[in-house]
mmCIF file of C-alpha atoms in Angstrom:
data_model
loop_
_atom_site.group_PDB
_atom_site.id
_atom_site.type_symbol
_atom_site.label_atom_id
_atom_site.label_comp_id
_atom_site.label_asym_id
_atom_site.label_seq_id
_atom_site.Cartn_x
_atom_site.Cartn_y
_atom_site.Cartn_z
ATOM 1 C CA MET A 1 -0.791 26.390 29.113
ATOM 2 C CA ALA A 2 -0.745 30.509 31.388
ATOM 3 C CA LYS A 3 -0.739 34.537 30.596
ATOM 4 C CA THR A 4 2.162 36.253 30.054
ATOM 5 C CA THR A 5 1.785 39.748 32.147
ATOM 6 C CA CYS A 6 2.654 42.682 31.231
ATOM 7 C CA PRO A 7 2.657 46.917 32.916
ATOM 8 C CA ASP A 8 -0.562 48.771 33.096
ATOM 9 C CA PHE A 9 -2.486 49.487 30.337
ATOM 10 C CA GLY A 10 0.339 47.784 28.083
ATOM 11 C CA MET A 11 2.614 51.953 28.211
ATOM 12 C CA LEU A 12 6.324 50.838 30.530
ATOM 13 C CA SER A 13 8.766 49.861 28.676
ATOM 14 C CA SER A 14 9.485 47.184 31.492
ATOM 15 C CA GLY A 15 8.565 44.614 33.340
ATOM 16 C CA LEU A 16 6.681 46.347 36.691
ATOM 17 C CA SER A 17 3.423 45.281 37.285
ATOM 18 C CA SER A 18 0.976 46.583 39.552
ATOM 19 C CA PHE A 19 -0.600 43.061 39.892
ATOM 20 C CA HIS A 20 1.688 40.641 38.876
ATOM 21 C CA GLY A 21 4.457 42.651 40.597
ATOM 22 C CA LEU A 22 8.227 42.938 38.718
ATOM 23 C CA THR A 23 9.485 40.289 36.055
ATOM 24 C CA ARG A 24 13.053 40.004 35.490
ATOM 25 C CA ASN A 25 15.327 39.043 32.837
ATOM 26 C CA PRO A 26 16.759 35.802 32.628
ATOM 27 C CA TRP A 27 19.592 36.495 30.951
ATOM 28 C CA ASN A 28 20.555 39.143 34.979
ATOM 29 C CA LEU A 29 18.108 38.930 37.236
ATOM 30 C CA ALA A 30 19.156 43.011 38.136
ATOM 31 C CA CYS A 31 17.893 43.666 34.495
ATOM 32 C CA ASN A 32 14.849 44.757 33.348
ATOM 33 C CA THR A 33 12.714 42.352 30.920
ATOM 34 C CA GLY A 34 11.959 45.495 28.475
ATOM 35 C CA GLY A 35 8.587 45.766 27.720
ATOM 36 C CA SER A 36 5.384 45.791 27.456
ATOM 37 C CA SER A 37 5.479 42.358 26.443
ATOM 38 C CA ALA A 38 7.568 41.202 29.480
ATOM 39 C CA GLY A 39 6.509 38.210 30.078
ATOM 40 C CA ALA A 40 6.487 36.587 26.415
ATOM 41 C CA GLY A 41 10.192 37.277 26.223
ATOM 42 C CA ALA A 42 11.010 36.126 30.012
ATOM 43 C CA ALA A 43 8.979 33.091 28.964
ATOM 44 C CA ALA A 44 10.598 32.426 25.614
ATOM 45 C CA ALA A 45 14.083 33.110 26.911
ATOM 46 C CA ALA A 46 13.972 30.912 30.347
ATOM 47 C CA GLY A 47 12.735 28.221 28.103
ATOM 48 C CA LEU A 48 9.274 28.183 29.112
ATOM 49 C CA GLY A 49 6.809 27.219 26.287
ATOM 50 C CA PRO A 50 8.450 27.352 23.143
ATOM 51 C CA LEU A 51 6.031 29.548 21.478
ATOM 52 C CA HIS A 52 4.330 33.246 23.260
ATOM 53 C CA VAL A 53 2.123 36.057 21.727
ATOM 54 C CA GLY A 54 3.303 39.871 22.140
ATOM 55 C CA THR A 55 1.108 42.883 21.964
ATOM 56 C CA ASP A 56 3.223 46.333 20.479
ATOM 57 C CA ILE A 57 2.087 49.758 20.440
ATOM 58 C CA GLY A 58 5.260 51.397 19.787
ATOM 59 C CA GLY A 59 8.134 48.070 19.850
ATOM 60 C CA SER A 60 6.883 46.242 22.769
ATOM 61 C CA VAL A 61 7.347 42.623 21.127
ATOM 62 C CA ARG A 62 10.577 43.417 19.718
ATOM 63 C CA LEU A 63 12.073 45.912 22.706
ATOM 64 C CA PRO A 64 11.535 42.762 24.983
ATOM 65 C CA ALA A 65 13.057 40.168 22.208
ATOM 66 C CA ALA A 66 16.000 41.928 21.767
ATOM 67 C CA TRP A 67 16.902 42.373 25.346
ATOM 68 C CA CYS A 68 15.858 39.290 26.110
ATOM 69 C CA GLY A 69 17.885 37.738 23.223
ATOM 70 C CA VAL A 70 14.693 35.478 21.080
ATOM 71 C CA VAL A 71 13.024 36.550 17.470
ATOM 72 C CA GLY A 72 10.316 39.227 18.153
ATOM 73 C CA PHE A 73 8.182 39.497 14.933
ATOM 74 C CA LYS A 74 5.487 42.536 15.256
ATOM 75 C CA PRO A 75 3.034 42.187 11.590
ATOM 76 C CA THR A 76 1.884 44.321 9.746
ATOM 77 C CA LEU A 77 -1.335 45.908 11.268
ATOM 78 C CA GLY A 78 -4.138 43.993 10.248
ATOM 79 C CA ARG A 79 -1.824 40.993 10.162
ATOM 80 C CA VAL A 80 -3.602 39.469 12.749
ATOM 81 C CA PRO A 81 -6.182 39.925 13.914
ATOM 82 C CA ILE A 82 -7.002 42.001 17.802
ATOM 83 C CA ASP A 83 -8.759 43.192 19.650
ATOM 84 C CA PRO A 84 -9.240 45.548 21.131
ATOM 85 C CA TYR A 85 -7.635 47.333 17.373
ATOM 86 C CA TYR A 86 -6.230 50.588 18.036
ATOM 87 C CA VAL A 87 -3.645 52.882 15.768
ATOM 88 C CA GLY A 88 -0.551 50.791 15.370
ATOM 89 C CA ARG A 89 -1.254 48.046 17.753
ATOM 90 C CA CYS A 90 -0.067 44.607 16.709
ATOM 91 C CA ALA A 91 -0.145 41.533 17.885
ATOM 92 C CA GLY A 92 2.423 39.227 16.711
ATOM 93 C CA PRO A 93 4.774 35.395 17.648
ATOM 94 C CA MET A 94 7.998 35.593 19.917
ATOM 95 C CA THR A 95 10.001 32.779 19.853
ATOM 96 C CA ARG A 96 13.469 31.327 20.427
ATOM 97 C CA SER A 97 13.365 31.292 16.484
ATOM 98 C CA VAL A 98 12.129 32.166 13.353
ATOM 99 C CA GLU A 99 10.935 28.895 12.061
ATOM 100 C CA ASP A 100 8.731 29.253 15.406
ATOM 101 C CA ALA A 101 7.627 32.738 14.473
ATOM 102 C CA ALA A 102 6.475 30.991 11.227
ATOM 103 C CA LEU A 103 5.221 28.180 12.087
ATOM 104 C CA MET A 104 3.450 30.418 15.000
ATOM 105 C CA MET A 105 1.618 32.654 12.165
ATOM 106 C CA THR A 106 -0.102 29.608 10.654
ATOM 107 C CA ALA A 107 -2.130 29.844 13.452
ATOM 108 C CA LEU A 108 -2.867 33.576 13.954
ATOM 109 C CA ALA A 109 -2.887 35.042 10.356
ATOM 110 C CA ARG A 110 -6.921 33.692 10.248
ATOM 111 C CA THR A 111 -9.246 36.473 9.816
ATOM 112 C CA ASP A 112 -11.621 37.511 12.240
ATOM 113 C CA ARG A 113 -14.730 39.607 11.995
ATOM 114 C CA ARG A 114 -13.630 41.168 15.516
ATOM 115 C CA ASP A 115 -11.709 42.879 13.952
ATOM 116 C CA ALA A 116 -12.209 45.819 11.437
ATOM 117 C CA MET A 117 -8.771 47.005 10.856
ATOM 118 C CA ARG A 118 -7.592 42.972 10.298
ATOM 119 C CA LEU A 119 -6.965 42.356 6.475
ATOM 120 C CA PRO A 120 -8.139 40.527 3.582
ATOM 121 C CA PRO A 121 -7.216 36.475 3.916
ATOM 122 C CA GLU A 122 -4.313 35.409 1.746
ATOM 123 C CA GLU A 123 -3.289 32.112 1.433
ATOM 124 C CA ILE A 124 1.017 31.960 2.451
ATOM 125 C CA ASP A 125 3.208 29.787 3.516
ATOM 126 C CA TRP A 126 4.458 30.584 6.368
ATOM 127 C CA ARG A 127 7.221 27.879 6.838
ATOM 128 C CA GLU A 128 8.446 28.510 3.476
ATOM 129 C CA LEU A 129 11.332 30.368 4.635
ATOM 130 C CA ALA A 130 13.903 30.101 1.599
ATOM 131 C CA LEU A 131 15.288 33.818 0.344
ATOM 132 C CA ASP A 132 17.790 34.182 -2.143
ATOM 133 C CA ILE A 133 19.785 37.706 -0.855
ATOM 134 C CA LYS A 134 21.728 39.068 -3.669
ATOM 135 C CA GLY A 135 20.348 41.661 -5.778
ATOM 136 C CA LEU A 136 17.990 42.994 -2.546
ATOM 137 C CA ARG A 137 19.350 46.480 -2.309
ATOM 138 C CA ILE A 138 19.369 46.678 1.975
ATOM 139 C CA GLY A 139 18.949 50.015 3.884
ATOM 140 C CA VAL A 140 21.309 50.764 6.149
ATOM 141 C CA MET A 141 19.536 52.547 9.554
ATOM 142 C CA MET A 142 21.785 53.528 12.642
ATOM 143 C CA ALA A 143 21.013 56.711 13.055
ATOM 144 C CA ALA A 144 17.128 56.771 15.375
ATOM 145 C CA GLY A 145 16.604 60.577 14.859
ATOM 146 C CA CYS A 146 16.174 61.536 18.470
ATOM 147 C CA GLY A 147 16.021 59.443 21.845
ATOM 148 C CA LEU A 148 19.465 57.760 23.675
ATOM 149 C CA PRO A 149 22.240 57.351 21.359
ATOM 150 C CA LEU A 150 23.589 54.221 20.699
ATOM 151 C CA ASP A 151 25.760 52.102 22.114
ATOM 152 C CA ASP A 152 28.930 51.522 20.553
ATOM 153 C CA GLU A 153 28.311 47.805 21.014
ATOM 154 C CA ILE A 154 24.584 47.903 19.108
ATOM 155 C CA ARG A 155 26.393 49.598 16.482
ATOM 156 C CA GLN A 156 28.871 46.818 16.236
ATOM 157 C CA HIS A 157 26.782 43.661 16.029
ATOM 158 C CA VAL A 158 24.273 45.670 13.736
ATOM 159 C CA GLU A 159 26.917 46.266 11.067
ATOM 160 C CA GLN A 160 28.484 42.779 11.002
ATOM 161 C CA ALA A 161 24.224 41.391 10.860
ATOM 162 C CA ALA A 162 24.246 43.722 7.694
ATOM 163 C CA LYS A 163 27.687 42.283 6.575
ATOM 164 C CA GLN A 164 26.373 38.918 6.648
ATOM 165 C CA LEU A 165 23.329 40.260 4.103
ATOM 166 C CA GLU A 166 26.151 41.875 2.191
ATOM 167 C CA ALA A 167 28.425 38.722 1.903
ATOM 168 C CA ALA A 168 24.872 37.603 1.082
ATOM 169 C CA GLY A 169 25.103 39.614 -2.452
ATOM 170 C CA ALA A 170 22.429 42.090 -0.991
ATOM 171 C CA THR A 171 23.644 46.361 -1.483
ATOM 172 C CA LEU A 172 23.989 47.812 1.648
ATOM 173 C CA VAL A 173 22.329 50.915 0.549
ATOM 174 C CA SER A 174 23.645 54.242 3.933
ATOM 175 C CA LEU A 175 19.432 55.501 5.570
ATOM 176 C CA ALA A 176 18.822 58.763 7.237
ATOM 177 C CA PRO A 177 16.468 58.150 9.756
ATOM 178 C CA VAL A 178 12.693 58.496 9.560
ATOM 179 C CA LEU A 179 12.038 59.560 13.083
ATOM 180 C CA THR A 180 12.021 63.028 13.866
ATOM 181 C CA ARG A 181 12.427 64.853 17.550
ATOM 182 C CA GLU A 182 8.859 66.384 16.492
ATOM 183 C CA MET A 183 7.742 63.375 15.852
ATOM 184 C CA LEU A 184 8.511 61.571 19.215
ATOM 185 C CA ASP A 185 7.182 64.714 21.380
ATOM 186 C CA GLY A 186 3.912 64.887 19.576
ATOM 187 C CA LEU A 187 3.022 60.946 20.039
ATOM 188 C CA ASP A 188 3.296 61.459 23.211
ATOM 189 C CA HIS A 189 1.311 64.222 24.133
ATOM 190 C CA PHE A 190 -1.009 62.229 22.155
ATOM 191 C CA TRP A 191 -0.949 59.232 24.636
ATOM 192 C CA GLN A 192 -0.309 61.061 27.319
ATOM 193 C CA ALA A 193 -4.249 62.488 26.374
ATOM 194 C CA ARG A 194 -5.063 59.351 25.259
ATOM 195 C CA GLN A 195 -4.428 57.087 28.673
ATOM 196 C CA CYS A 196 -5.457 60.254 30.330
ATOM 197 C CA SER A 197 -8.645 59.996 29.046
ATOM 198 C CA GLU A 198 -8.344 56.169 30.144
ATOM 199 C CA LEU A 199 -7.679 57.099 33.691
ATOM 200 C CA LEU A 200 -11.014 59.154 33.817
ATOM 201 C CA LYS A 201 -12.400 55.561 33.664
ATOM 202 C CA LEU A 202 -11.783 54.847 37.291
ATOM 203 C CA SER A 203 -13.271 55.076 40.253
ATOM 204 C CA PRO A 204 -10.142 56.611 43.440
ATOM 205 C CA GLU A 205 -9.527 53.151 44.766
ATOM 206 C CA GLU A 206 -8.624 51.558 40.887
ATOM 207 C CA ARG A 207 -6.461 54.223 40.290
ATOM 208 C CA GLU A 208 -3.564 54.131 43.639
ATOM 209 C CA GLN A 209 -3.451 50.561 42.244
ATOM 210 C CA VAL A 210 -1.574 52.036 38.922
ATOM 211 C CA LEU A 211 1.887 51.631 38.732
ATOM 212 C CA PRO A 212 2.941 55.717 39.958
ATOM 213 C CA ALA A 213 5.139 56.132 36.490
ATOM 214 C CA ILE A 214 1.863 55.693 35.299
ATOM 215 C CA LEU A 215 -0.268 58.217 36.810
ATOM 216 C CA ALA A 216 2.907 60.497 36.675
ATOM 217 C CA TRP A 217 3.525 60.894 33.107
ATOM 218 C CA ALA A 218 -0.740 60.671 31.831
ATOM 219 C CA ASP A 219 -1.659 63.414 34.211
ATOM 220 C CA GLY A 220 0.191 65.653 31.588
ATOM 221 C CA GLY A 221 -2.781 65.194 29.331
ATOM 222 C CA ALA A 222 -4.791 66.702 31.637
ATOM 223 C CA ARG A 223 -2.771 69.628 30.955
ATOM 224 C CA LEU A 224 -3.296 69.744 27.112
ATOM 225 C CA SER A 225 -5.643 71.006 24.952
ATOM 226 C CA GLY A 226 -7.594 69.672 22.286
ATOM 227 C CA VAL A 227 -5.766 71.291 18.961
ATOM 228 C CA GLU A 228 -2.368 69.706 21.194
ATOM 229 C CA ALA A 229 -3.630 66.349 21.592
ATOM 230 C CA VAL A 230 -4.922 67.052 18.151
ATOM 231 C CA GLN A 231 -1.369 67.701 16.644
ATOM 232 C CA GLY A 232 0.032 65.228 17.885
ATOM 233 C CA PHE A 233 -1.642 63.064 16.823
ATOM 234 C CA GLN A 234 -1.258 63.926 13.585
ATOM 235 C CA GLN A 235 2.364 63.602 13.701
ATOM 236 C CA THR A 236 1.461 59.358 13.084
ATOM 237 C CA MET A 237 0.360 60.787 9.802
ATOM 238 C CA ALA A 238 3.698 62.034 10.030
ATOM 239 C CA MET A 239 5.609 58.530 10.225
ATOM 240 C CA ARG A 240 3.611 56.527 8.131
ATOM 241 C CA ARG A 241 4.726 58.908 5.453
ATOM 242 C CA ALA A 242 8.327 58.608 6.529
ATOM 243 C CA THR A 243 8.018 55.138 6.956
ATOM 244 C CA GLU A 244 6.549 54.000 3.388
ATOM 245 C CA ALA A 245 9.463 56.826 1.074
ATOM 246 C CA VAL A 246 11.908 54.589 2.774
ATOM 247 C CA PHE A 247 10.891 52.091 0.105
ATOM 248 C CA GLY A 248 10.911 53.806 -3.045
ATOM 249 C CA GLU A 249 14.940 53.267 -2.246
ATOM 250 C CA VAL A 250 15.397 50.032 -0.596
ATOM 251 C CA ASP A 251 13.378 46.214 -0.226
ATOM 252 C CA ALA A 252 14.118 46.421 3.112
ATOM 253 C CA VAL A 253 15.442 47.956 6.055
ATOM 254 C CA ILE A 254 18.171 47.063 8.874
ATOM 255 C CA SER A 255 18.822 48.414 11.753
ATOM 256 C CA PRO A 256 19.353 48.252 16.017
ATOM 257 C CA THR A 257 15.498 47.334 17.547
ATOM 258 C CA THR A 258 16.781 48.889 21.155
ATOM 259 C CA PRO A 259 19.969 51.430 21.897
ATOM 260 C CA ASN A 260 21.009 50.589 24.503
ATOM 261 C CA ILE A 261 21.749 46.828 26.386
ATOM 262 C CA THR A 262 20.056 47.272 29.588
ATOM 263 C CA PHE A 263 18.041 48.664 31.937
ATOM 264 C CA PRO A 264 17.509 47.733 35.360
ATOM 265 C CA ALA A 265 15.002 45.422 36.799
ATOM 266 C CA GLU A 266 12.972 47.999 38.793
ATOM 267 C CA TRP A 267 13.133 50.557 36.212
ATOM 268 C CA PRO A 268 9.396 51.794 34.339
ATOM 269 C CA SER A 269 11.936 52.968 31.206
ATOM 270 C CA PRO A 270 15.525 53.019 30.618
ATOM 271 C CA THR A 271 15.510 56.463 30.741
ATOM 272 C CA ASN A 272 13.516 56.144 34.769
ATOM 273 C CA ASP A 273 11.870 59.523 34.001
ATOM 274 C CA PRO A 274 8.003 59.503 33.221
ATOM 275 C CA ARG A 275 9.175 62.736 31.679
ATOM 276 C CA GLN A 276 11.172 60.745 29.175
ATOM 277 C CA PRO A 277 9.561 57.572 28.843
ATOM 278 C CA PHE A 278 9.862 56.915 25.017
ATOM 279 C CA GLU A 279 13.148 57.707 24.519
ATOM 280 C CA HIS A 280 14.222 54.463 24.369
ATOM 281 C CA ILE A 281 11.366 54.284 21.049
ATOM 282 C CA ALA A 282 12.534 55.501 18.048
ATOM 283 C CA TYR A 283 14.213 52.876 16.458
ATOM 284 C CA THR A 284 11.150 50.836 16.859
ATOM 285 C CA VAL A 285 8.036 53.054 16.862
ATOM 286 C CA PRO A 286 8.595 54.700 13.567
ATOM 287 C CA TRP A 287 6.662 51.227 11.962
ATOM 288 C CA ASN A 288 4.184 51.058 14.416
ATOM 289 C CA MET A 289 3.016 53.772 13.154
ATOM 290 C CA GLY A 290 3.761 53.254 9.424
ATOM 291 C CA GLU A 291 2.270 49.642 9.628
ATOM 292 C CA GLN A 292 5.079 48.423 8.266
ATOM 293 C CA PRO A 293 6.054 44.189 9.220
ATOM 294 C CA ALA A 294 9.416 44.727 11.574
ATOM 295 C CA ILE A 295 11.637 41.567 13.245
ATOM 296 C CA SER A 296 13.920 41.943 16.230
ATOM 297 C CA LEU A 297 16.704 38.763 16.272
ATOM 298 C CA ASN A 298 20.180 38.336 18.515
ATOM 299 C CA ALA A 299 22.550 39.494 16.894
ATOM 300 C CA GLY A 300 24.626 38.198 19.508
ATOM 301 C CA PHE A 301 26.315 39.425 22.811
ATOM 302 C CA SER A 302 27.433 42.359 24.417
ATOM 303 C CA SER A 303 30.824 42.594 26.990
ATOM 304 C CA SER A 304 28.781 41.364 29.544
ATOM 305 C CA GLY A 305 26.342 38.302 28.329
ATOM 306 C CA MET A 306 23.380 40.542 27.636
ATOM 307 C CA PRO A 307 21.643 39.586 24.475
ATOM 308 C CA ILE A 308 21.678 42.959 21.398
ATOM 309 C CA GLY A 309 19.090 42.747 19.014
ATOM 310 C CA VAL A 310 18.599 43.527 14.991
ATOM 311 C CA GLN A 311 15.796 44.712 13.361
ATOM 312 C CA LEU A 312 14.678 44.115 10.040
ATOM 313 C CA VAL A 313 11.855 45.387 8.746
ATOM 314 C CA ALA A 314 9.768 45.248 5.329
ATOM 315 C CA PRO A 315 6.976 46.928 3.056
ATOM 316 C CA ARG A 316 3.644 47.348 4.337
ATOM 317 C CA PHE A 317 2.114 43.347 3.641
ATOM 318 C CA ALA A 318 5.681 41.770 2.147
ATOM 319 C CA ASP A 319 5.394 39.985 5.780
ATOM 320 C CA HIS A 320 6.441 36.283 4.599
ATOM 321 C CA PHE A 321 10.034 39.165 3.017
ATOM 322 C CA VAL A 322 10.582 39.553 6.234
ATOM 323 C CA LEU A 323 10.388 36.520 7.992
ATOM 324 C CA LYS A 324 12.337 35.150 5.347
ATOM 325 C CA LEU A 325 15.034 37.544 5.182
ATOM 326 C CA ALA A 326 15.083 36.879 8.894
ATOM 327 C CA ARG A 327 16.289 33.474 8.609
ATOM 328 C CA GLN A 328 18.559 34.159 5.848
ATOM 329 C CA LEU A 329 20.158 36.557 8.576
ATOM 330 C CA GLU A 330 19.790 34.283 10.584
ATOM 331 C CA VAL A 331 21.650 31.334 9.713
ATOM 332 C CA ARG A 332 24.453 33.102 8.591
ATOM 333 C CA LEU A 333 24.938 34.676 11.929
ATOM 334 C CA ALA A 334 25.360 30.923 13.116
ATOM 335 C CA LEU A 335 25.297 31.440 16.798
ATOM 336 C CA PRO A 336 25.816 29.363 19.051
ATOM 337 C CA ALA A 337 23.252 27.865 20.626
ATOM 338 C CA ARG A 338 23.443 29.953 24.460
ATOM 339 C CA TRP A 339 20.615 30.442 26.890
ATOM 340 C CA PRO A 340 20.020 31.446 30.347
ATOM 341 C CA ALA A 341 20.997 28.963 32.999
ATOM 342 C CA LEU A 342 17.932 28.128 35.673
ATOM 343 C CA PRO A 343 18.640 28.300 39.626
ATOM 344 C CA ASP A 344 20.221 25.181 39.600
ATOM 345 C CA GLY A 345 22.806 26.129 36.591
ATOM 346 C CA THR A 346 21.426 23.510 34.189
ATOM 347 C CA SER A 347 20.900 25.655 30.567
ATOM 348 C CA ALA A 348 17.581 26.414 29.676
ATOM 349 C CA VAL A 349 17.245 24.684 26.907
ATOM 350 C CA ARG A 350 13.547 22.821 25.829
#
């Protein structure tokens, strides 16, 4: 029924947009939705339609899903055709339940020749979500490797979620982080150079309309050499290597989705610093570059009443498996139905 908003170029994890203005978090209007699928996260939480589509190149489906208390699924690269396609760029469901995300996949996961990176067609019964967890090896990755420190309340909720899987018969395996400072900084440089090249296509008048935070960040790309930009891109390959190696040890990974619980609605990112815009994506971005399917679902609420996300990740192409695992965790968490209040004080339940 509508197109939900995202920030300029999809390059902020925030509800800020030079075109649409500010999208606020329905749980607390002083708080940020995250992004870049900001409108989809807010609309799902507020009950403005049951099914929403987000796009994700570094966490842009899962981050707003976590901060808005909904489900956000980033499938294997190419599972859902997307145009324009790009390294790590995916589209996926944002819904209030894993079952609704699976329902959406029956329509989204169809082949389309316009996406030259698409996967071959595959018959999958997406709505079949039964899974025996007994015997699975679940890697627990509590440290991100770099970026913002993990909030203690998030740690507690993710550990409790992992224990639910253990109680169902899974074996928990402690994992070291896959991301390094060199990887994240290299990707930052590559994306700066790419964004700078996109801005060069704009007229001076168009450039003036772009959010200042994006201009300040992308201008650094003009000072990078070609060699530095290529070295930055090479870190995407390093992430691919590191993430793929994890699944030689475990069947799936559980981790936080975000390191922080919330940040002010008016900020372009949790750091509010264009020189450090990606300190919050350390749990999500490696799986974009590695192409693995990853899903965020609500693990509970903080002492301030804000949602806390937990992330599950599976090997490439195991999209159906990770949805099944997420459904089993969702059932075991057994969170009571709870949604933001509408302006009239009623619950935003549809």
